[in-house]
Structure formats: C-alpha cells, structure tokens
XYZ file of C-alpha atoms in Angstrom:
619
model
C 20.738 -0.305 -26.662
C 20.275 -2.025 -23.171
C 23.403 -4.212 -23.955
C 25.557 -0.972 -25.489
C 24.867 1.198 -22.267
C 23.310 -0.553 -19.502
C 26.486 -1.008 -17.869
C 27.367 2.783 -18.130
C 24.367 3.370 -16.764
C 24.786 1.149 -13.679
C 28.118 2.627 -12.817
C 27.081 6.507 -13.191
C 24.416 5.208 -10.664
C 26.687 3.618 -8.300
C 29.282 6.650 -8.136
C 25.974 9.032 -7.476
C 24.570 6.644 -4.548
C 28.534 6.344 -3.119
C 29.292 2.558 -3.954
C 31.985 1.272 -5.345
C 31.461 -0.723 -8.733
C 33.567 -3.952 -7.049
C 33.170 -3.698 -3.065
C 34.740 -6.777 -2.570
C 38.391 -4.779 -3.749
C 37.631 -1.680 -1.850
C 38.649 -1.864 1.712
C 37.195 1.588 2.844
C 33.825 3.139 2.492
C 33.594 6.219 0.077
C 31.023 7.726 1.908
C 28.807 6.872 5.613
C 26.481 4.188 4.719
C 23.719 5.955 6.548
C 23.933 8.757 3.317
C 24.142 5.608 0.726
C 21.252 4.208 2.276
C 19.071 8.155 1.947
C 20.512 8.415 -1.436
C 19.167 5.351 -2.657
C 15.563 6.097 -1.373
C 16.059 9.246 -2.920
C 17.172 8.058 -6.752
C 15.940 4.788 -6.651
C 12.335 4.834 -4.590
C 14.015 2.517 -2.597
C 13.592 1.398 1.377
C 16.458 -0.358 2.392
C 17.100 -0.854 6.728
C 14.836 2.577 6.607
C 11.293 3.541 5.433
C 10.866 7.034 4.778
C 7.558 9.342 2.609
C 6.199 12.691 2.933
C 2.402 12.905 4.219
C -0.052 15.169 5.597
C 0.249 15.721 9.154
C -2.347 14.263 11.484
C -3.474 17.686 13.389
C -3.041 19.695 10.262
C -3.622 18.013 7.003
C -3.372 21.075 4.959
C 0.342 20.494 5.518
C 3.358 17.749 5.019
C 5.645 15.338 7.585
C 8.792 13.089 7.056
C 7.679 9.958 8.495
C 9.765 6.970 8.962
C 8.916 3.458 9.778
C 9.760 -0.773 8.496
C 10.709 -0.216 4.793
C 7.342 -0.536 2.622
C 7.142 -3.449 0.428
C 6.090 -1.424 -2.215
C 8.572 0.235 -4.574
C 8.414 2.608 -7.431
C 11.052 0.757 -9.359
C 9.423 -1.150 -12.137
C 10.425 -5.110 -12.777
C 11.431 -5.116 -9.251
C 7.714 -6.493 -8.348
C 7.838 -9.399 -10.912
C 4.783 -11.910 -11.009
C 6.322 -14.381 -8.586
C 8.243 -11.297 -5.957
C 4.357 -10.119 -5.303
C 3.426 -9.851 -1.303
C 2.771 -13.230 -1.466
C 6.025 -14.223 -3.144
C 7.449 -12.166 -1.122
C 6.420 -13.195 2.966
C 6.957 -16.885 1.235
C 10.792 -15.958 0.153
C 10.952 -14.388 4.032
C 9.781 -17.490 5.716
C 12.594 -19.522 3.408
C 15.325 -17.159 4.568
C 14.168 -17.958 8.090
C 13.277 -21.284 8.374
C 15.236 -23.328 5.915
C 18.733 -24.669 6.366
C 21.486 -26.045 4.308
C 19.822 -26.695 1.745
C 18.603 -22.634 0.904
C 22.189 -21.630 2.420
C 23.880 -23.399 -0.350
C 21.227 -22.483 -3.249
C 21.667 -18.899 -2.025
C 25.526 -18.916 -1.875
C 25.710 -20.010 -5.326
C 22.778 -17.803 -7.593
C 23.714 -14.897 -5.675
C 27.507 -15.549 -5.690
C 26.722 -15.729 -9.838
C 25.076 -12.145 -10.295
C 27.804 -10.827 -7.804
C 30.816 -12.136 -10.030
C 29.157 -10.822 -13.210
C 28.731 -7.576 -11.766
C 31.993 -7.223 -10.734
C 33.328 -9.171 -14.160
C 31.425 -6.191 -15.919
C 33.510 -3.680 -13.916
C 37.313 -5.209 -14.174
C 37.834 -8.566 -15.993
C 40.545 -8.461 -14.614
C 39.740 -8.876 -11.207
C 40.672 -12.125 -9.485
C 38.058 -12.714 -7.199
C 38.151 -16.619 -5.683
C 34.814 -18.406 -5.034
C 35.361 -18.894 -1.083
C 35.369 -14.650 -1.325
C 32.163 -14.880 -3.371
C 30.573 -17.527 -1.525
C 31.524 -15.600 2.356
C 30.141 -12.368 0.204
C 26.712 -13.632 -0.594
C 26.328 -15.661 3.052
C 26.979 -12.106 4.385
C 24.035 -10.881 2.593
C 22.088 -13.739 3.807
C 22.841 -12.703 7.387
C 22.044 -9.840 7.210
C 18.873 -10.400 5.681
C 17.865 -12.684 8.223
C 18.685 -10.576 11.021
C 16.168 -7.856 9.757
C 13.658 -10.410 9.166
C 13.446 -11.308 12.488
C 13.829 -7.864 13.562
C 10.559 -7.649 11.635
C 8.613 -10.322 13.381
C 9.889 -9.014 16.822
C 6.803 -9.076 18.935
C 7.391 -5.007 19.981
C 7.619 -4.562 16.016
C 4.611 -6.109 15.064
C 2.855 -4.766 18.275
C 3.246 -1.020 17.330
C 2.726 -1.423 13.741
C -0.837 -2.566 14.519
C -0.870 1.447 15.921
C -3.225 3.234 13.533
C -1.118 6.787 14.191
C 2.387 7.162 14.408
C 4.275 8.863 17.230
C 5.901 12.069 16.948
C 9.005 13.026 17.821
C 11.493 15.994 17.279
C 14.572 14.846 15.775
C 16.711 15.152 18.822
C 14.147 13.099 20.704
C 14.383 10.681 17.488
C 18.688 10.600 17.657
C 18.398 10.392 21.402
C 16.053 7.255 21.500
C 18.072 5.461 19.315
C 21.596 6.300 20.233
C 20.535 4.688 23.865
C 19.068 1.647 22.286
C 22.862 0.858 21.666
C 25.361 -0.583 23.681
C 27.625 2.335 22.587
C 25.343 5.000 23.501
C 25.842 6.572 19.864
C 24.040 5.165 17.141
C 24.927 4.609 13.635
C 21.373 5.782 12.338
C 22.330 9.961 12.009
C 18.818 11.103 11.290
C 20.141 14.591 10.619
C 22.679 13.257 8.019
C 19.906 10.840 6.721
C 17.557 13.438 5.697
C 20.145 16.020 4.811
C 21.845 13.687 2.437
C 17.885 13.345 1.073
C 17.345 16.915 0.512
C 20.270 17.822 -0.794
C 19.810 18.417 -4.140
C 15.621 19.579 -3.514
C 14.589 22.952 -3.777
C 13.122 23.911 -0.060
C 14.142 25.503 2.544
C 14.847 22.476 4.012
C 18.450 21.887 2.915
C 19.415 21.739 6.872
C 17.137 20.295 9.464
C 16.913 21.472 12.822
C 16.815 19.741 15.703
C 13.442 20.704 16.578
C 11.612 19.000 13.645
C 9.180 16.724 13.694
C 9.321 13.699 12.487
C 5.927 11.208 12.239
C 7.632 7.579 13.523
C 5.502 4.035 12.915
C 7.302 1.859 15.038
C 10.130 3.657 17.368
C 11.092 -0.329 18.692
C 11.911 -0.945 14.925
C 14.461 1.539 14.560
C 15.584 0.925 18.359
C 16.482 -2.499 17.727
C 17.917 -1.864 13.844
C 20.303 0.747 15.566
C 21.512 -2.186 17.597
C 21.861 -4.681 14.547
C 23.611 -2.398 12.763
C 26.096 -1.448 15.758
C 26.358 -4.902 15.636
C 27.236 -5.259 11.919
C 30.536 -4.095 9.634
C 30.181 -1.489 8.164
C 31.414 -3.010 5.235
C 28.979 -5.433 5.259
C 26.448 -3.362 5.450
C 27.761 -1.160 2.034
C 28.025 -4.610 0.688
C 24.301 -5.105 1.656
C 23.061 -1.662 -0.036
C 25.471 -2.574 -3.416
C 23.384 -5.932 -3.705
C 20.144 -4.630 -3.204
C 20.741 -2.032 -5.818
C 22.411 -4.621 -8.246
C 18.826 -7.019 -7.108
C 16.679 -4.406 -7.874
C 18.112 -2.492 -11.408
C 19.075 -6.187 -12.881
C 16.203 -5.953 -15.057
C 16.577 -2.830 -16.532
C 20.897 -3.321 -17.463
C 20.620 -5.738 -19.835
C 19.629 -9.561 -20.552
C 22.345 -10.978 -19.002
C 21.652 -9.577 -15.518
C 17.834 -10.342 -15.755
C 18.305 -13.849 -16.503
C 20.754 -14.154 -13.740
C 18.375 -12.748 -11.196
C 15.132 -14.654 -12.810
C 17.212 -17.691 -11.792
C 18.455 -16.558 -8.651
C 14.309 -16.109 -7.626
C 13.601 -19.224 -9.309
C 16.035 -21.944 -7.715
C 15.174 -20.315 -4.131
C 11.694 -19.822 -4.579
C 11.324 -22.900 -7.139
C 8.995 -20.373 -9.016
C 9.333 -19.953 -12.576
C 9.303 -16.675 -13.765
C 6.673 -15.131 -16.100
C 7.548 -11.798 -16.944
C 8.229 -11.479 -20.132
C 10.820 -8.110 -21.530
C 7.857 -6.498 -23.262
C 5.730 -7.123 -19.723
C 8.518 -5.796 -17.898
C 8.666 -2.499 -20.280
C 4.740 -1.674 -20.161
C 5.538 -2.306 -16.319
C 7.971 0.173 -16.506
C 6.064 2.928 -18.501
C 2.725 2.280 -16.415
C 4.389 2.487 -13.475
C 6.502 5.829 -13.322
C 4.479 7.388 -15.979
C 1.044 6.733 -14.882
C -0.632 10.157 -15.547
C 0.634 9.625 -19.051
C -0.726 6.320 -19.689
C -3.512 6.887 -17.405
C -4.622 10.296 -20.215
C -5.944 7.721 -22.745
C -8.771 7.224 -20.399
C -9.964 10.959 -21.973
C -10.365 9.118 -25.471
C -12.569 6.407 -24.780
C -13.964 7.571 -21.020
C -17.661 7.434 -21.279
C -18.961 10.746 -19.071
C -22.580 8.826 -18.876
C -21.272 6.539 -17.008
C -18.984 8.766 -15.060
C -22.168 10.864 -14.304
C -24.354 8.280 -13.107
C -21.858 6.680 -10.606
C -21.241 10.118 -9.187
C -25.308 9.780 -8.770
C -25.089 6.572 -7.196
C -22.651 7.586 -4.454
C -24.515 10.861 -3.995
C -27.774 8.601 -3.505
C -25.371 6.134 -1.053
C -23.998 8.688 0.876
C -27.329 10.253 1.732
C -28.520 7.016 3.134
C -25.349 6.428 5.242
C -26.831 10.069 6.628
C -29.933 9.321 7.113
C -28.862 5.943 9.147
C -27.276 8.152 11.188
C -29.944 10.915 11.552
C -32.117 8.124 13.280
C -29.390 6.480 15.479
C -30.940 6.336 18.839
C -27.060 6.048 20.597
C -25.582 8.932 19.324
C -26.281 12.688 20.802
C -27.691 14.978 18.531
C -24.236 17.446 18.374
C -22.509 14.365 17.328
C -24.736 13.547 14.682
C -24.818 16.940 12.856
C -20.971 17.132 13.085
C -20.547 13.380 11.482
C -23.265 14.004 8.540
C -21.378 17.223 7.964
C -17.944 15.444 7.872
C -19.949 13.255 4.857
C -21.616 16.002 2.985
C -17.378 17.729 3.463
C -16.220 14.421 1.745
C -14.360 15.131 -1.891
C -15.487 12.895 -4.210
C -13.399 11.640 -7.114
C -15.172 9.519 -9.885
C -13.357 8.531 -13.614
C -10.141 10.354 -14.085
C -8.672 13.966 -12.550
C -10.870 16.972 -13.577
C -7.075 19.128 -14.880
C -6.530 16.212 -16.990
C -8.688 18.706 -19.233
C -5.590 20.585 -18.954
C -3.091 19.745 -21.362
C -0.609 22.523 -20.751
C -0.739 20.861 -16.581
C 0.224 17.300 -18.389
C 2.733 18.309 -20.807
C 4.734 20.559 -18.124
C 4.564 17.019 -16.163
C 7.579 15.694 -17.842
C 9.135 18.837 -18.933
C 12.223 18.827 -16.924
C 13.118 14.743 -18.145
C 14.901 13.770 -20.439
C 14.367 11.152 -22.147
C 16.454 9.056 -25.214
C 15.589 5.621 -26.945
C 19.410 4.239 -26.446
C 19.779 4.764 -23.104
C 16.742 2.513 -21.148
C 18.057 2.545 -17.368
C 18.793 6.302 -17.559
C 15.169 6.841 -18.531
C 13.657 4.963 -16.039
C 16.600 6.775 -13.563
C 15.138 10.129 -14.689
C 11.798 9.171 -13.881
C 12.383 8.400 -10.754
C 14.125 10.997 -9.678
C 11.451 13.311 -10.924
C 8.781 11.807 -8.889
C 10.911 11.047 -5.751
C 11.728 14.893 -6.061
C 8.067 15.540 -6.396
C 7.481 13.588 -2.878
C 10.045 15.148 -0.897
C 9.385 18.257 -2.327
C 6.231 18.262 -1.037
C 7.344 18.756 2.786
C 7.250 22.185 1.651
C 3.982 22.781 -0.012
C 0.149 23.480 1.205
C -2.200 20.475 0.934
C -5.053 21.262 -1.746
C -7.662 19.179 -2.025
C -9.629 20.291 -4.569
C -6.624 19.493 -6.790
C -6.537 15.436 -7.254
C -3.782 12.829 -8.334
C -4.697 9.427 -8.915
C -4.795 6.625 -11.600
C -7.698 6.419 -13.856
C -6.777 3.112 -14.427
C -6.773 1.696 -11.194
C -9.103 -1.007 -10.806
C -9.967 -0.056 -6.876
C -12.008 2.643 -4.579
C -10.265 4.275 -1.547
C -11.105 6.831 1.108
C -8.540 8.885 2.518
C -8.399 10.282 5.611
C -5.803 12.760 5.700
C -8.097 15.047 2.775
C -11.553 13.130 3.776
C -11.735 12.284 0.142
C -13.305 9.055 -1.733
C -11.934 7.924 -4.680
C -13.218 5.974 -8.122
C -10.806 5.481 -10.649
C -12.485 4.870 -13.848
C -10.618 1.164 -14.180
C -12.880 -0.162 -11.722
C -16.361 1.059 -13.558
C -16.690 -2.150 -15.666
C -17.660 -5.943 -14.955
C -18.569 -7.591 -12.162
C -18.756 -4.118 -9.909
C -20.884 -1.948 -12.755
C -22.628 -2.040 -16.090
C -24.443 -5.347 -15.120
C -27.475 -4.264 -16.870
C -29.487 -3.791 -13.818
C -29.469 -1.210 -11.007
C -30.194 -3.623 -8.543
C -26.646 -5.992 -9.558
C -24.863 -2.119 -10.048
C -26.003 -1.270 -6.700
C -24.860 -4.754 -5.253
C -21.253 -4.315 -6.775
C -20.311 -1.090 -7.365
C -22.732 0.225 -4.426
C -21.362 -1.800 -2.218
C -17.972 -0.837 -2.868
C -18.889 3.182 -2.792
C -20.742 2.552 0.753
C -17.477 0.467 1.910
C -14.834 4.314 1.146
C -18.131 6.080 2.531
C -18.062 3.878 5.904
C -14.357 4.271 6.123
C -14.562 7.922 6.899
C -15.969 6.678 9.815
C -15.129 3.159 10.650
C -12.554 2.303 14.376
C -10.076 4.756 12.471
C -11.701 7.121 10.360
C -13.950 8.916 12.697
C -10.378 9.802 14.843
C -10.667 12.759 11.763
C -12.977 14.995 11.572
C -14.534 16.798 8.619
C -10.784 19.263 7.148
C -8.835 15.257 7.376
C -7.243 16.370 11.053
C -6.303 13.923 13.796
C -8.633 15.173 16.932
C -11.599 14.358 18.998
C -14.643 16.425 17.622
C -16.732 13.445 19.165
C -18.206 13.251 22.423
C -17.353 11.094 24.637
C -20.571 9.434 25.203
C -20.951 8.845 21.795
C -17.501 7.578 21.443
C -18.164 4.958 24.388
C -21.835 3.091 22.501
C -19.529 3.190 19.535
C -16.690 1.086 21.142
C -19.513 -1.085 22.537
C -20.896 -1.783 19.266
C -17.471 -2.402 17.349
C -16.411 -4.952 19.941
C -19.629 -7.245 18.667
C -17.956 -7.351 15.469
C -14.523 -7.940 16.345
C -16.085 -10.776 18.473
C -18.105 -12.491 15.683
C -15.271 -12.331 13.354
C -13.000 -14.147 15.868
C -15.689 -16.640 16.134
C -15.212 -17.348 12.227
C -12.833 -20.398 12.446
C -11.915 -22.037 8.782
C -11.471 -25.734 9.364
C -9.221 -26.261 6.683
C -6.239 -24.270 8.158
C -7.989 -25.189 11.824
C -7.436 -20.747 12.597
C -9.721 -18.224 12.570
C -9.921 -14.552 11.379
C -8.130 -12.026 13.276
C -11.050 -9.216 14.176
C -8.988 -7.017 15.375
C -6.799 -7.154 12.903
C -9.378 -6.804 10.337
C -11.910 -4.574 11.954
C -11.936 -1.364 10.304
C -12.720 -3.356 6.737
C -15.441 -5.467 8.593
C -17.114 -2.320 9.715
C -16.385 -0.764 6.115
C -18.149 -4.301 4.504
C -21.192 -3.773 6.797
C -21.729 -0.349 6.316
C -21.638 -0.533 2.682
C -24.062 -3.371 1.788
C -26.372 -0.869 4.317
C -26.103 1.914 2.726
C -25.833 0.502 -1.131
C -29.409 -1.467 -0.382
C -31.024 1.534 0.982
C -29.930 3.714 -1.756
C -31.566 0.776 -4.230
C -34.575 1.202 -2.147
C -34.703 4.598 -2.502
C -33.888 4.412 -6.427
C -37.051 2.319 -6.712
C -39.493 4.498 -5.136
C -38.349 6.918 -7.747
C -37.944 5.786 -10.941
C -40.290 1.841 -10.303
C -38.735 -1.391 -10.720
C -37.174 -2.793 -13.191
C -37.270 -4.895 -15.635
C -36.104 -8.601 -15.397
C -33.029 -10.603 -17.343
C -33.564 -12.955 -19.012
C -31.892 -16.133 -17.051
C -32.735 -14.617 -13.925
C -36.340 -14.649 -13.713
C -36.397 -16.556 -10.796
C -34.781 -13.860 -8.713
C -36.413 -11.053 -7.004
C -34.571 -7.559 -7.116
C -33.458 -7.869 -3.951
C -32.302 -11.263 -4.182
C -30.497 -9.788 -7.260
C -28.572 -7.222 -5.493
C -27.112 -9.611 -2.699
C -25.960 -11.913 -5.626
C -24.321 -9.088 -7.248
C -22.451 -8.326 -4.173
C -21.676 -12.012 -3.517
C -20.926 -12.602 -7.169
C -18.154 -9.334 -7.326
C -16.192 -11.419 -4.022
C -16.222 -14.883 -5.143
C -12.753 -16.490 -4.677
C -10.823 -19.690 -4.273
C -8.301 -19.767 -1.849
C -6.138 -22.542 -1.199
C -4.983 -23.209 2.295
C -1.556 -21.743 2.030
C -2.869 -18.353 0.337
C -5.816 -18.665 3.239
C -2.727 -18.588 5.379
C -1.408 -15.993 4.200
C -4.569 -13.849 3.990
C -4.688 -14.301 7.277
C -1.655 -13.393 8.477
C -0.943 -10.238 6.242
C -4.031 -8.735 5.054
C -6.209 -6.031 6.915
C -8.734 -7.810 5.152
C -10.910 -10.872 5.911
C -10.597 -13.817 3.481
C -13.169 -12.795 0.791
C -15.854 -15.719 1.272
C -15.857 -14.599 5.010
C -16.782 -10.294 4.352
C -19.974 -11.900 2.092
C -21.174 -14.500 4.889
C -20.626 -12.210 7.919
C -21.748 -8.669 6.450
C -25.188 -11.117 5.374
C -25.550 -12.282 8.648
C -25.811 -9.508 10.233
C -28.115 -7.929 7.752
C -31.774 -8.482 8.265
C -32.824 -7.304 4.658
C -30.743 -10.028 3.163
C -32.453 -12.814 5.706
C -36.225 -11.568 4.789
C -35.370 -11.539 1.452
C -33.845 -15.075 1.456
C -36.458 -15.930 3.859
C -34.048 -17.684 6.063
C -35.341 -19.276 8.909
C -34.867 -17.597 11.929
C -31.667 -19.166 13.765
C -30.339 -20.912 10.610
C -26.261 -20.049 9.932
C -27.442 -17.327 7.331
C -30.099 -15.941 10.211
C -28.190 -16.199 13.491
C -30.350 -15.016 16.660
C -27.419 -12.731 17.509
C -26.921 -9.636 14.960
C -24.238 -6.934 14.767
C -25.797 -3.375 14.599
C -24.053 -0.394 14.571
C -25.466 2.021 12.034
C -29.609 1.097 13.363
C-alpha cells in the first residue's frame, strides 16, 4: 500500500506545508518561507532554521510559554533517527559537511542530486531537468547547510546555550532585535507570521498574537545571526532547502524506492551502513507517536510488588538526602526547612501513569485520528498532527501536576524542575539497576540512580526553583554563597580529570550539575542501605560473592550498572556534547570523594582511590 499511495500522500503534504512538488520548475514562492518553515514544525514535528515547544514558564509553572531557540536534534518523526543518524551520527555527519572538501562535495552532489530527480520524476516524467541543474540544486543545499553549521559553533551561540534559563522577551522586543541584526534593518524572520501560521488551525484564543507576548528565547545571538544568513540567502534557495528536508525526512515512510535512495545517500557520506530494517522502522514508528498505546501493555505484565517497593526505596533515599541536610553546619536554619520542604513537595512517579487505570482517558486518546491500513504516511501524518496539536495547544491550559505523562517503557529516571517531580518509568526496574537479588546491589543501582533525580532538585540549577517548580530566589544569600564555594571544588576536580588517550580532560563546568547529581546520589542511596539494615538486619550472602562485604557489594553494584568502553573518538565526542562525564569518570570521582567507599575498601590514605583532598557538599 506504501507503493500504491505514498506518493499521494507526499504531495497532499507538500500543497498543505506550501511547496511545490518540483521547485526546480517553479520560479515564484507559493507562500513566505517563514510560514513553510512554522507549518512544517507544526505537521511534521519538525525544526528546520527555527526551534520552537510549549513549556511551563519559569516564574509560574502552573502555566505555558512559546520558547524558541537552535532547532533540537530530536524529532517526533519516526525513521528519521535511524541507527547510524543518532547524536553521534549526527555531530560526525556535521563535522564532514564542515571540514571535508572535494571529495564529500562531489559524493553529496551526486546521492542527493539522485533522491532530488526521483522526487521530481515521481511528480512529472515529463520534466526535463539536466544534471548541471541537479547538481547546482543539491550544492545549494550543501551551502546552506554549512552556513548554519557554523552558525551553530559560533562562539556567542555556544556561549549562551550553556545559559541554564532563557531570556524573555515580548515579541516586539523579539522582531526588533532581529530586524537590526540585518543589514536591511527588516528581517526576514516575522515572528508574528511564524507563530500565527502555527496556530492557525488550534483551538485557543491564540489565533492572533499580540505584540506584547512573551516569548522564552535560548540563544537571542542564534536567531540574530540566522536573520542575517538568511537576508543573505534566496529565497528560493531557502524553499528549496525546506522541500529537501521534508523529502530527507518522510523518505522512509513513501515507499521503498525513496528509503533506499536516502539509506545510500547516508551511507556513501557517512560510509555507514545502514541497519534499520522496514519492520524496525515500523515498530519505530508505532513506539514513537503512539507511546501511551504501546506503553499500556506495561498494565498486563507490571508487577505492583516491585512498583511498591521502589516507591519505598526512594521514600527511604529521599529522607536521608533530608536528614544530610538537617545537619549541614553551612546552611541557616530558614534555608534548611524551606529545601527539605521543597523534597517532601517533590511528585514522585514510579512504574507507569496512575489514569492508565482509566481506559475511557486512553481510548479518547486517539479518538479524533484516523487511521487506515492502505494509506501508511497519512497515518503517521495524523499522528503527528494530533500530538503537535496537543503541544501547542497547551499554551492555553493550567499546568497539573498531579496528572502525569510519561513512558512506562523508558529505560531512564528524570527530575523535572518546572513541576519538581521525579520520575521512574517501569523500563528501567530490571537488570543491572534492580532485582539483583540483594538490597545492598538494588540500593547501589537503582538507589543510586533515585538519589541522582533527588539531588537534581537541588544541584547548580535545580535549587534556582523552589518547592511549586518556579524560577526565584527562596534562598538566602548566605547560604547561596557556601554553596557556590563548595560547587567550585567539584568543577575543579573534574577539570583535573585528564584522559591520556585523547590527551583532554572533562569539562566541569560543562558537566557540573550531573557531577553534583552523581555525588549526591551514591550519599544518599548508601545511607538509605544503612538505614534499611538497622531495620530489617543484614542479609544474606550470594553465592559467588562471599568474599564481599555488603558494603563492598553496593559500590560494585553502582560501578557494575556504569561500566563502559569508549573508544577515543566516542570519548571525543562525550566530551564535547554530553552534559555528562564519560561514564568510567562519574564512578572514580563520586568514590573519591566518598569516605564510606575508602573505609570500606580500606584504601590507604592518599592512594588515587583515597585522595587527601575530598569534595563535600552535602556533610
């Protein structure tokens, strides 16, 4: 059915996003490219020049923002994020575009100039298109793509990315800042069109925006120098730029011809082979934009024992993260009660969403798609537009936290600011972070991992909100100061951690708030164990493990649930893209500093497991 109406499909979509189905015949755009590029956000989940969400506002989380900032890597389409187009993949296809020469020129000319010509083939076979027009078509593209690359990497760019809060701005300050980052004085970013052309078919009251709204902005020298590149660009070459990504992106899902034909436009630049297989690329697609769906077979086989006693165990963690703080001898006593409060105010989310016990909420999920088994792209076209409507209909609506969305599935923990909330999906309650068979290797993995989303809440970025999830100072100042004191040890002694075989060392900055989040959750996980075994005695040994002492147990556990190999070019790359550090480095350094783990080693004193010189923040 893909090869009967894939190509109907396609073209329905193009006329809706305002692109033509050949742009290399039409001479005249149908419509600003500025309302192309919202309409393709808004039907296809798709950044392109412009990255744009709904989320809670930083002073008042109980309601919604437009943001905009760099376009996420992250998309809802599926089989857009194949094996080899991960992040990875995807910073090493960015540093071809950029560095290489002739060679990836020519390679890209040709495999791109090959999916353009079917495309357009598809649309009029009649079309006489010569291969200098192809080949000038797809350098174009390249161009452009390098220009926004290194737009990217601009030292202002990266600089204000690193911000933890965006700036806000109404949107005549917005239109104003860019229009004079252009030589003409006007720019051809229209936020008012942008976002009008986004809501123009969703059911608010915002249908028109006024010059006086806010808008949440990561990286203002972003857009100021894209306003630029694009004054600087044809506006035909930009339309061009749109139609390709949307032809890149769909390829996939129109039928095989198109998916081989981008597999081997990936492969021959990348010299990757791809490994997605169709039936991959269809649970992809199912998984991916209908996740509560797939995610409601956890209710068959969820086990609520388990579910129970982790909710225990991060009750038990969280309690010793408060007493820690209780007997801080740097903090003033106001400060203390209002942090423990913001901990006992955290929602906690373990397993899968308490109204899945709703079926009537799930059913009425999908009620307004439509759905048919010959016509694959506009399914997955429907379900996009149902969620992206769901997003952006969201500016709208009052923030409820009691009422949770996530992925059951998801093998990962994460603490959100914005509703103070921790989350445990029930993917990630299995081997190596629970069901060990101990409590001492369950507290050393999955512990460890609940103290980590516990510590975020108030790590160098999570104590900026207090207890409701709003941006403020509810700190005071002189506890705010021995804070900064202490973090700066840590930022120091992971700067200090150089990795000889890439001769570079972690970034602390860069990497502090997950630092503070490793240290504070080995801290709290142990002394939750502790506390476990005063209650209920120890435990048991396994057999194999005799040899081990509990507490020798628990640190392997942790070590065990982070052991990696990296090889230099993905150390690299850790390095340089992840908020993380490398995963070798959060065991050795979060040990280090951790006295517990050194007495129950019984490392020497001044040995590189036992340095003189420990980080302490939470003692």
């Amino acid at each position: 059915s893909m090869e009967e109406t894939g190509f109907d499909a396609l073209w329905a979509l193009l006329e809706i996003l305002g692109l033509p189905r050949n742009p290399l015949s039409e001479k005249n755009l149908i419509q600003p490219w500025i309302r192309t590029v919202a309409k393709t956000r808004r039907y296809l989940a798709l950044d392109l020049l412009i990255g744009t969400g709904v989320i809670a506002s930083l002073k008042n989380s109980s309601t919604n923002q437009l943001v905009v900032s760099v376009p996420e890597d992250t998309q809802l389409l599926p089989g857009t994020k194949w094996r080899w187009e991960d992040k990875s993949q995807r910073e090493q296809l960015k540093k071809k575009v950029r560095d290489e020469g002739e060679q990836l020129i020519e390679g890209w000319k040709k495999h791109a100039a090959r999916l353009i010509k079917y495309v357009i083939n598809a649309a009029d076979n009649s079309t006489n298109v010569t291969e200098d027009e192809l080949n000038d078509a797809a350098y174009s593209l390249l161009d452009i793509q390098r220009g926004i690359l290194l737009l990217e990497d601009n030292g202002d760019v990266k600089a204000s990315l690193s911000n933890a809060f965006p700036d806000l701005y109404t949107l005549e300050e917005l239109q104003h800042l860019v229009d004079n980052a252009t030589s003409s004085g006007v720019s051809k970013i229209h936020w008012k069109e942008y976002f009008e052309a986004i809501y123009e078919d969703i059911n608010t009251d915002r249908m028109e925006f006024d010059k006086a709204e806010t808008i949440m902005v990561r990286s203002l020298p972003y857009m100021q120098i894209l306003s630029q590149l694009v004054e600087d660009t044809e506006d035909k070459a930009i339309e061009f730029f749109i139609w390709w990504n949307i032809i890149y992106s769909v390829a996939p899902h129109v039928n095989e011809g198109m998916k081989e034909l981008k597999e081997l436009f990936v492969k021959k630049i990348l010299q990757v082979p791809p490994t997605e297989s169709r039936n991959v690329v269809c649970m992809q697609t199912a998984s991916m934009l209908m996740k509560p769906a797939v995610g409601y077979q956890v209710m068959e086989y969820a086990n609520e024992k388990i579910i129970s006693q982790v909710k225990d165990m991060l009750h038990n963690v969280r309690g010793s993260f408060a007493n820690f703080i209780y007997a801080l001898d740097w903090m003033d006593d106001t400060t203390k009660y209002a942090t423990v409060e913001k901990l006992y105010k955290m929602n906690m989310y373990v397993g899968y969403p308490d109204w899945y016990n709703n079926q009537e909420i799930m059913n009425n999920l999908y009620s307004n798609v439509t759905l048919n088994n010959g016509t694959h792209l506009l399914n997955v076209l429907f379900l996009l537009d149902a969620q992206v409507y769901n997003e952006f209909a969201a500016l709208d609506y009052i923030n409820n936290s009691s009422k949770e969305f996530y992925d059951p599935l998801d093998i990962n923990a994460y603490y959100d600011p914005s509703s103070n909330s921790i989350t445990v999906p029930y993917g990630i309650l299995q081997q190596p972070y629970y069901k060990m068979g101990l409590e001492a290797l369950n507290y050393g993995g999955i512990g460890t991992i609940l103290g980590h989303e516990i510590t975020h809440g108030l790590d160098n970025t999570g104590r900026m909100y207090d207890k409701f999830g709003n941006h403020k100072i509810w700190w005071s100042n002189f506890s705010s100061e021995e804070y900064l004191k202490r973090e700066s040890c840590y930022e120091e002694a992971y700067n200090n951690f150089y990795l000889k075989s890439i001769d570079s060392s972690v970034n602390g900055a860069v990497t502090l708030g997950e630092n503070i989040a490793d240290d504070g959750g080995v801290r709290d996980s142990f002394a939750a164990y502790e506390s476990y075994v005063k209650k209920h005695g120890r435990e048991a040994k396994l057999p194999g493990l005799l040899n081990y002492t509990h507490d020798q147990l628990f640190f392997l556990s942790f070590a065990n649930m982070w052991c990696s190999e990296y090889s230099n070019e993905a150390l690299l790359r850790t390095l340089e893209d992840d908020e993380h550090s490398p995963n070798f480095v959060r065991v050795i350094v979060v040990l280090q500093n951790f006295r517990d783990f050194s007495h129950s080693w019984n490392c020497p004193k001044g040995s590189f497991m036992n340095p003189e010189k420990k980080c302490k923040l939470w003692e």
